[in-house]
Amino acid sequence: MFDPAVFAARRDAYMQAIGKTGVAIVRSLPERLRNGDSYHLFRQVSDLVYLTGFVEPETTLVLRPGHDTERVIMFVRPRDPEMETWDGRRAGIEGAKARYGADAAYPAAELASKLGELIANSEELHYSLGLDDEMDLLVTHTIARLRKTEKRGKRPPRAVVDPRLALHELRLHKRPEELTAMRKAAAISSDAHVAAMRAGKPGSFEHELEALINYTFRKNGSEGPGYATIVGAGENATILHYIENRCAIADGDLVLVDAGCEYNHYTADITRTWPANGRFTDAQRRVYKIVLDCQIEAVAMVKPGITLDDIHNHCVKKLTEGMIALGLLSGTADERVADQSYRKFYMHGTSHWLGLDVHDVGAYTQGGKARPLEPGMVITVEPGLYIAHDAPDVPDALRGIGVRIEDDVLVTANGHEVLTAACPKSIEDIEAACRA
Ligand code: GLY
Ligand code: MN
Ligand code: MN
């Protein structure tokens, strides 16, 4: 599973992109206290996962493409039998070199004293400012110290560059081994959605379904959810990021589940909405059909050259027509799009990049305009309609209905591949899965 050559190839591509006069620093984010002396489960920062596969905390990677022998430097937690007895195994200095491709490795505690030497005289320092105050301070102090040694031949980098420019462009274009992980994440996540459709009945609780979904993730070898699992029944479905998952599911409720697992650190992101009792009411069916038709059309648009704005604008138009047909808005679709009143019922974007992060990295615009899709990019397509229970001037039958349908879509040379196609979404397939 863990192939060092894959990570070496990624580092090479990144070093090629930053050039021989550049240097890059990529660092873990600090572990965070949860409460008392318990910490949140540690998840390695995605840039480090991408470049090293190294998942331990307190890790810093320094890349120096221009150096003859020591291009890949890692600072890691050293082996420590006593600490490892308490907190788990460490690769240590030797492991970083032998297994993770470091040309040189040092204890994490030596970073402050060695950093100046490593970044001196480079042109561009690729470093993500603003994520970790302590590391930002170390970088700025190191730069300040280097200013004082310029006369002796060690000057600071000329510029600090956001890694979004080079590294995140690489991450945006998925390689085959990344797509393998994403397909697996999609397959497991799809199974979890089907398990929830089968198990969820009037009288079940949202948290039972959350538990079943997260169990299905872990049972199938995923690391767990790529983001907090959302299970919203009834009017909870109209809260976009509802993660309390505490309520009982009533007869006649729609249940909106937004859940995706991480596999080898790549996440899926799927939303399905289904009737707890196995049959949509007429009102629910009308809303669902509008979102479904829109979603199918939007997915069909995905191909190289199209932009996310094209897809979103199409969805806004279709959903606004649907809102007028439902009696939620009046006038013409063009008028309601122009005055943005559709945003009362569709208030989020239609798509985002997907990869190691659920809202993955990569620029959305080029030259101030929405960028055209290219093969290898993975996006979500996730239109929805959300009719708050207390929305003014809406037909009573529609109050409290929330529907979102979300698939993960790979852009291919000629069109697209829906990575989450195995997850039921037609009215017939959804009702069948709920009754199974
Ligand atoms: N699950 C978060 C999203 O759909 O963007
Ligand atoms: Mn999404
Ligand atoms: Mn989602």
Tab-separated table of C-alpha atoms in Angstrom, residues 130-393:
chain	number	residue	atom	x	y	z
A	130	GLY	CA	-0.997	31.950	8.839
A	131	LEU	CA	-1.721	28.352	9.809
A	132	ASP	CA	0.474	28.006	12.895
A	133	ASP	CA	1.552	31.084	14.873
A	134	GLU	CA	4.477	29.334	16.525
A	135	MET	CA	5.932	28.160	13.224
A	136	ASP	CA	5.266	31.557	11.605
A	137	LEU	CA	7.305	33.148	14.405
A	138	LEU	CA	10.133	30.702	13.901
A	139	VAL	CA	10.183	31.472	10.171
A	140	THR	CA	10.084	35.251	10.633
A	141	HIS	CA	12.729	35.186	13.394
A	142	THR	CA	14.921	33.024	11.194
A	143	ILE	CA	14.534	35.514	8.343
A	144	ALA	CA	15.342	38.398	10.717
A	145	ARG	CA	18.466	36.601	11.951
A	146	LEU	CA	19.618	35.946	8.397
A	147	ARG	CA	19.367	39.672	7.619
A	148	LYS	CA	22.108	40.211	10.165
A	149	THR	CA	24.431	37.682	8.590
A	150	GLU	CA	24.127	38.931	5.012
A	151	LYS	CA	27.611	40.495	5.093
A	152	ARG	CA	29.004	37.116	6.037
A	153	GLY	CA	27.353	35.481	3.027
A	154	LYS	CA	24.073	34.203	4.440
A	155	ARG	CA	21.061	36.233	3.440
A	156	PRO	CA	17.368	35.473	3.864
A	157	PRO	CA	15.141	34.283	0.995
A	158	ARG	CA	14.034	37.167	-1.243
A	159	ALA	CA	10.355	36.238	-1.044
A	160	VAL	CA	7.926	34.053	0.847
A	161	VAL	CA	5.580	32.324	-1.591
A	162	ASP	CA	2.234	30.703	-0.887
A	163	PRO	CA	2.430	26.956	-1.654
A	164	ARG	CA	-0.951	27.264	-3.304
A	165	LEU	CA	0.905	28.273	-6.453
A	166	ALA	CA	2.976	25.138	-6.982
A	167	LEU	CA	2.082	22.404	-4.523
A	168	HIS	CA	-1.640	22.857	-4.644
A	169	GLU	CA	-1.704	22.818	-8.410
A	170	LEU	CA	-0.103	19.369	-8.220
A	171	ARG	CA	-2.646	18.221	-5.638
A	172	LEU	CA	-5.477	19.471	-7.817
A	173	HIS	CA	-4.536	17.103	-10.647
A	174	LYS	CA	-4.957	13.594	-9.311
A	175	ARG	CA	-2.516	10.843	-10.235
A	176	PRO	CA	-3.664	7.253	-10.794
A	177	GLU	CA	-2.758	6.088	-7.285
A	178	GLU	CA	-4.759	8.957	-5.834
A	179	LEU	CA	-7.768	7.983	-7.917
A	180	THR	CA	-7.436	4.402	-6.674
A	181	ALA	CA	-7.792	5.692	-3.112
A	182	MET	CA	-10.658	7.982	-4.079
A	183	ARG	CA	-12.536	5.149	-5.792
A	184	LYS	CA	-12.153	3.036	-2.670
A	185	ALA	CA	-13.313	5.897	-0.427
A	186	ALA	CA	-16.300	6.374	-2.742
A	187	ALA	CA	-17.182	2.656	-2.698
A	188	ILE	CA	-17.042	2.357	1.096
A	189	SER	CA	-18.975	5.596	1.535
A	190	SER	CA	-21.608	4.415	-0.897
A	191	ASP	CA	-22.020	1.179	1.080
A	192	ALA	CA	-22.409	3.222	4.259
A	193	HIS	CA	-25.186	5.321	2.699
A	194	VAL	CA	-27.029	2.192	1.574
A	195	ALA	CA	-26.641	0.687	5.059
A	196	ALA	CA	-28.196	3.853	6.526
A	197	MET	CA	-31.098	3.787	4.037
A	198	ARG	CA	-31.818	0.185	5.022
A	199	ALA	CA	-31.515	0.682	8.758
A	200	GLY	CA	-33.179	4.079	9.101
A	201	LYS	CA	-36.851	3.746	10.002
A	202	PRO	CA	-39.367	5.921	11.802
A	203	GLY	CA	-38.313	5.642	15.445
A	204	SER	CA	-34.579	5.330	14.701
A	205	PHE	CA	-32.338	8.097	15.963
A	206	GLU	CA	-30.059	10.230	13.842
A	207	HIS	CA	-27.096	9.217	15.993
A	208	GLU	CA	-27.776	5.519	15.388
A	209	LEU	CA	-27.371	6.111	11.685
A	210	GLU	CA	-24.251	8.201	12.280
A	211	ALA	CA	-22.826	5.285	14.277
A	212	LEU	CA	-23.734	2.786	11.565
A	213	ILE	CA	-22.161	4.962	8.866
A	214	ASN	CA	-18.951	5.536	10.808
A	215	TYR	CA	-18.834	1.828	11.721
A	216	THR	CA	-19.143	0.908	8.040
A	217	PHE	CA	-16.236	3.239	7.283
A	218	ARG	CA	-13.937	1.683	9.883
A	219	LYS	CA	-15.105	-1.876	9.287
A	220	ASN	CA	-14.000	-1.557	5.665
A	221	GLY	CA	-10.547	-0.299	6.479
A	222	SER	CA	-11.034	3.428	6.105
A	223	GLU	CA	-9.473	5.807	8.612
A	224	GLY	CA	-12.959	7.141	9.417
A	225	PRO	CA	-15.059	10.099	8.311
A	226	GLY	CA	-13.306	12.726	6.177
A	227	TYR	CA	-15.554	15.338	7.848
A	228	ALA	CA	-18.189	15.194	10.556
A	229	THR	CA	-21.049	12.927	9.439
A	230	ILE	CA	-24.318	14.800	8.953
A	231	VAL	CA	-27.610	12.979	9.601
A	232	GLY	CA	-30.535	15.381	9.580
A	233	ALA	CA	-34.141	14.189	9.736
A	234	GLY	CA	-37.182	16.332	9.038
A	235	GLU	CA	-36.453	20.028	9.296
A	236	ASN	CA	-32.880	19.279	10.453
A	237	ALA	CA	-32.234	18.532	6.779
A	238	THR	CA	-32.572	22.257	6.095
A	239	ILE	CA	-29.499	23.037	8.279
A	240	LEU	CA	-26.557	22.675	5.897
A	241	HIS	CA	-23.905	21.448	8.335
A	242	TYR	CA	-26.149	19.852	10.993
A	243	ILE	CA	-23.861	17.561	13.002
A	244	GLU	CA	-25.677	17.298	16.336
A	245	ASN	CA	-27.412	14.127	15.125
A	246	ARG	CA	-29.471	13.806	18.326
A	247	CYS	CA	-33.084	13.616	17.162
A	248	ALA	CA	-35.547	10.779	16.641
A	249	ILE	CA	-36.644	10.161	13.054
A	250	ALA	CA	-40.410	10.470	12.604
A	251	ASP	CA	-42.745	8.753	10.167
A	252	GLY	CA	-42.948	10.952	7.093
A	253	ASP	CA	-39.503	12.504	7.610
A	254	LEU	CA	-36.944	12.870	4.883
A	255	VAL	CA	-33.453	12.045	6.124
A	256	LEU	CA	-30.490	13.927	4.665
A	257	VAL	CA	-27.159	12.150	5.109
A	258	ASP	CA	-23.916	13.871	4.079
A	259	ALA	CA	-21.076	11.471	4.839
A	260	GLY	CA	-17.822	10.363	3.252
A	261	CYS	CA	-14.910	8.347	4.518
A	262	GLU	CA	-11.198	8.817	4.183
A	263	TYR	CA	-9.227	6.027	2.576
A	264	ASN	CA	-5.469	6.411	2.518
A	265	HIS	CA	-6.267	10.004	3.506
A	266	TYR	CA	-8.411	10.716	0.420
A	267	THR	CA	-12.009	11.542	1.212
A	268	ALA	CA	-15.323	10.941	-0.484
A	269	ASP	CA	-18.178	13.436	-0.037
A	270	ILE	CA	-21.651	12.019	-0.692
A	271	THR	CA	-25.097	13.342	0.162
A	272	ARG	CA	-28.307	11.390	-0.214
A	273	THR	CA	-31.806	12.289	0.931
A	274	TRP	CA	-34.432	9.599	1.457
A	275	PRO	CA	-37.811	8.919	3.092
A	276	ALA	CA	-37.509	7.134	6.434
A	277	ASN	CA	-40.679	5.121	5.816
A	278	GLY	CA	-39.609	4.102	2.309
A	279	ARG	CA	-41.973	6.324	0.339
A	280	PHE	CA	-41.683	9.998	-0.630
A	281	THR	CA	-44.810	12.083	0.026
A	282	ASP	CA	-46.094	13.984	-3.007
A	283	ALA	CA	-44.539	17.227	-1.757
A	284	GLN	CA	-41.192	15.559	-0.974
A	285	ARG	CA	-41.203	13.835	-4.347
A	286	ARG	CA	-41.758	17.103	-6.194
A	287	VAL	CA	-38.875	18.785	-4.394
A	288	TYR	CA	-36.638	15.732	-4.766
A	289	LYS	CA	-37.337	15.443	-8.487
A	290	ILE	CA	-36.378	19.067	-9.083
A	291	VAL	CA	-33.043	18.595	-7.287
A	292	LEU	CA	-32.429	15.211	-8.934
A	293	ASP	CA	-33.105	16.432	-12.480
A	294	CYS	CA	-30.870	19.429	-11.850
A	295	GLN	CA	-28.104	17.261	-10.380
A	296	ILE	CA	-28.195	14.794	-13.288
A	297	GLU	CA	-27.972	17.638	-15.797
A	298	ALA	CA	-25.141	19.252	-13.855
A	299	VAL	CA	-23.143	16.014	-13.708
A	300	ALA	CA	-23.688	15.564	-17.460
A	301	MET	CA	-22.038	18.953	-18.060
A	302	VAL	CA	-18.737	17.879	-16.483
A	303	LYS	CA	-15.957	17.719	-19.059
A	304	PRO	CA	-12.713	19.512	-19.840
A	305	GLY	CA	-13.234	23.183	-20.673
A	306	ILE	CA	-16.392	23.651	-18.592
A	307	THR	CA	-16.054	25.788	-15.444
A	308	LEU	CA	-17.560	25.312	-11.989
A	309	ASP	CA	-19.330	28.631	-12.560
A	310	ASP	CA	-20.980	27.182	-15.694
A	311	ILE	CA	-22.243	24.258	-13.621
A	312	HIS	CA	-23.376	26.443	-10.733
A	313	ASN	CA	-25.145	28.939	-12.982
A	314	HIS	CA	-27.003	26.109	-14.676
A	315	CYS	CA	-28.101	24.730	-11.310
A	316	VAL	CA	-29.199	28.133	-10.061
A	317	LYS	CA	-31.347	28.568	-13.176
A	318	LYS	CA	-32.899	25.088	-12.929
A	319	LEU	CA	-33.490	25.267	-9.190
A	320	THR	CA	-35.013	28.737	-9.482
A	321	GLU	CA	-37.411	27.453	-12.148
A	322	GLY	CA	-38.245	24.661	-9.701
A	323	MET	CA	-38.839	27.144	-6.870
A	324	ILE	CA	-41.299	29.031	-9.071
A	325	ALA	CA	-43.064	25.790	-10.065
A	326	LEU	CA	-43.357	24.881	-6.374
A	327	GLY	CA	-44.845	28.267	-5.482
A	328	LEU	CA	-41.842	29.304	-3.381
A	329	LEU	CA	-41.097	32.281	-5.630
A	330	SER	CA	-43.086	34.190	-8.233
A	331	GLY	CA	-42.190	35.976	-11.459
A	332	THR	CA	-39.683	34.597	-13.944
A	333	ALA	CA	-36.542	32.586	-13.282
A	334	ASP	CA	-34.396	35.303	-14.862
A	335	GLU	CA	-35.876	37.916	-12.501
A	336	ARG	CA	-35.385	35.754	-9.415
A	337	VAL	CA	-31.835	34.845	-10.424
A	338	ALA	CA	-31.081	38.526	-11.007
A	339	ASP	CA	-32.402	39.649	-7.609
A	340	GLN	CA	-30.885	36.598	-5.907
A	341	SER	CA	-34.082	35.729	-4.069
A	342	TYR	CA	-33.368	32.077	-4.945
A	343	ARG	CA	-30.689	32.222	-2.233
A	344	LYS	CA	-33.406	31.815	0.427
A	345	PHE	CA	-33.724	28.198	-0.725
A	346	TYR	CA	-30.334	27.500	-2.374
A	347	MET	CA	-27.591	29.332	-0.524
A	348	HIS	CA	-24.412	27.362	-1.212
A	349	GLY	CA	-22.121	26.676	-4.148
A	350	THR	CA	-22.690	23.635	-6.361
A	351	SER	CA	-19.151	22.245	-6.480
A	352	HIS	CA	-15.754	22.171	-4.820
A	353	TRP	CA	-12.497	20.365	-5.421
A	354	LEU	CA	-12.191	17.022	-3.632
A	355	GLY	CA	-9.093	15.076	-2.601
A	356	LEU	CA	-7.028	14.826	0.561
A	357	ASP	CA	-9.225	17.585	2.003
A	358	VAL	CA	-12.970	17.554	1.607
A	359	HIS	CA	-12.784	21.129	0.372
A	360	ASP	CA	-9.584	20.405	-1.449
A	361	VAL	CA	-6.862	22.811	-2.474
A	362	GLY	CA	-6.291	24.371	-5.874
A	363	ALA	CA	-7.100	27.765	-7.335
A	364	TYR	CA	-10.685	28.260	-8.479
A	365	THR	CA	-9.828	31.131	-10.791
A	366	GLN	CA	-7.193	31.914	-13.378
A	367	GLY	CA	-6.577	35.482	-14.486
A	368	GLY	CA	-9.604	36.592	-12.481
A	369	LYS	CA	-11.941	34.171	-14.267
A	370	ALA	CA	-13.348	30.745	-13.348
A	371	ARG	CA	-10.823	28.171	-14.567
A	372	PRO	CA	-11.748	25.499	-17.088
A	373	LEU	CA	-11.864	21.930	-15.817
A	374	GLU	CA	-9.017	19.621	-16.827
A	375	PRO	CA	-8.673	15.830	-16.838
A	376	GLY	CA	-7.635	14.499	-13.425
A	377	MET	CA	-9.536	17.048	-11.374
A	378	VAL	CA	-12.173	15.688	-8.993
A	379	ILE	CA	-15.177	17.801	-8.057
A	380	THR	CA	-18.432	17.429	-6.182
A	381	VAL	CA	-21.782	18.236	-7.753
A	382	GLU	CA	-24.235	18.972	-4.972
A	383	PRO	CA	-27.323	21.057	-5.682
A	384	GLY	CA	-30.042	21.216	-3.049
A	385	LEU	CA	-33.250	22.913	-1.961
A	386	TYR	CA	-33.840	23.896	1.652
A	387	ILE	CA	-37.234	25.171	2.774
A	388	ALA	CA	-36.986	26.304	6.387
A	389	HIS	CA	-39.965	25.372	8.574
A	390	ASP	CA	-40.530	29.054	9.336
A	391	ALA	CA	-39.837	30.472	5.869
A	392	PRO	CA	-42.384	33.247	5.184
A	393	ASP	CA	-44.843	32.937	2.280
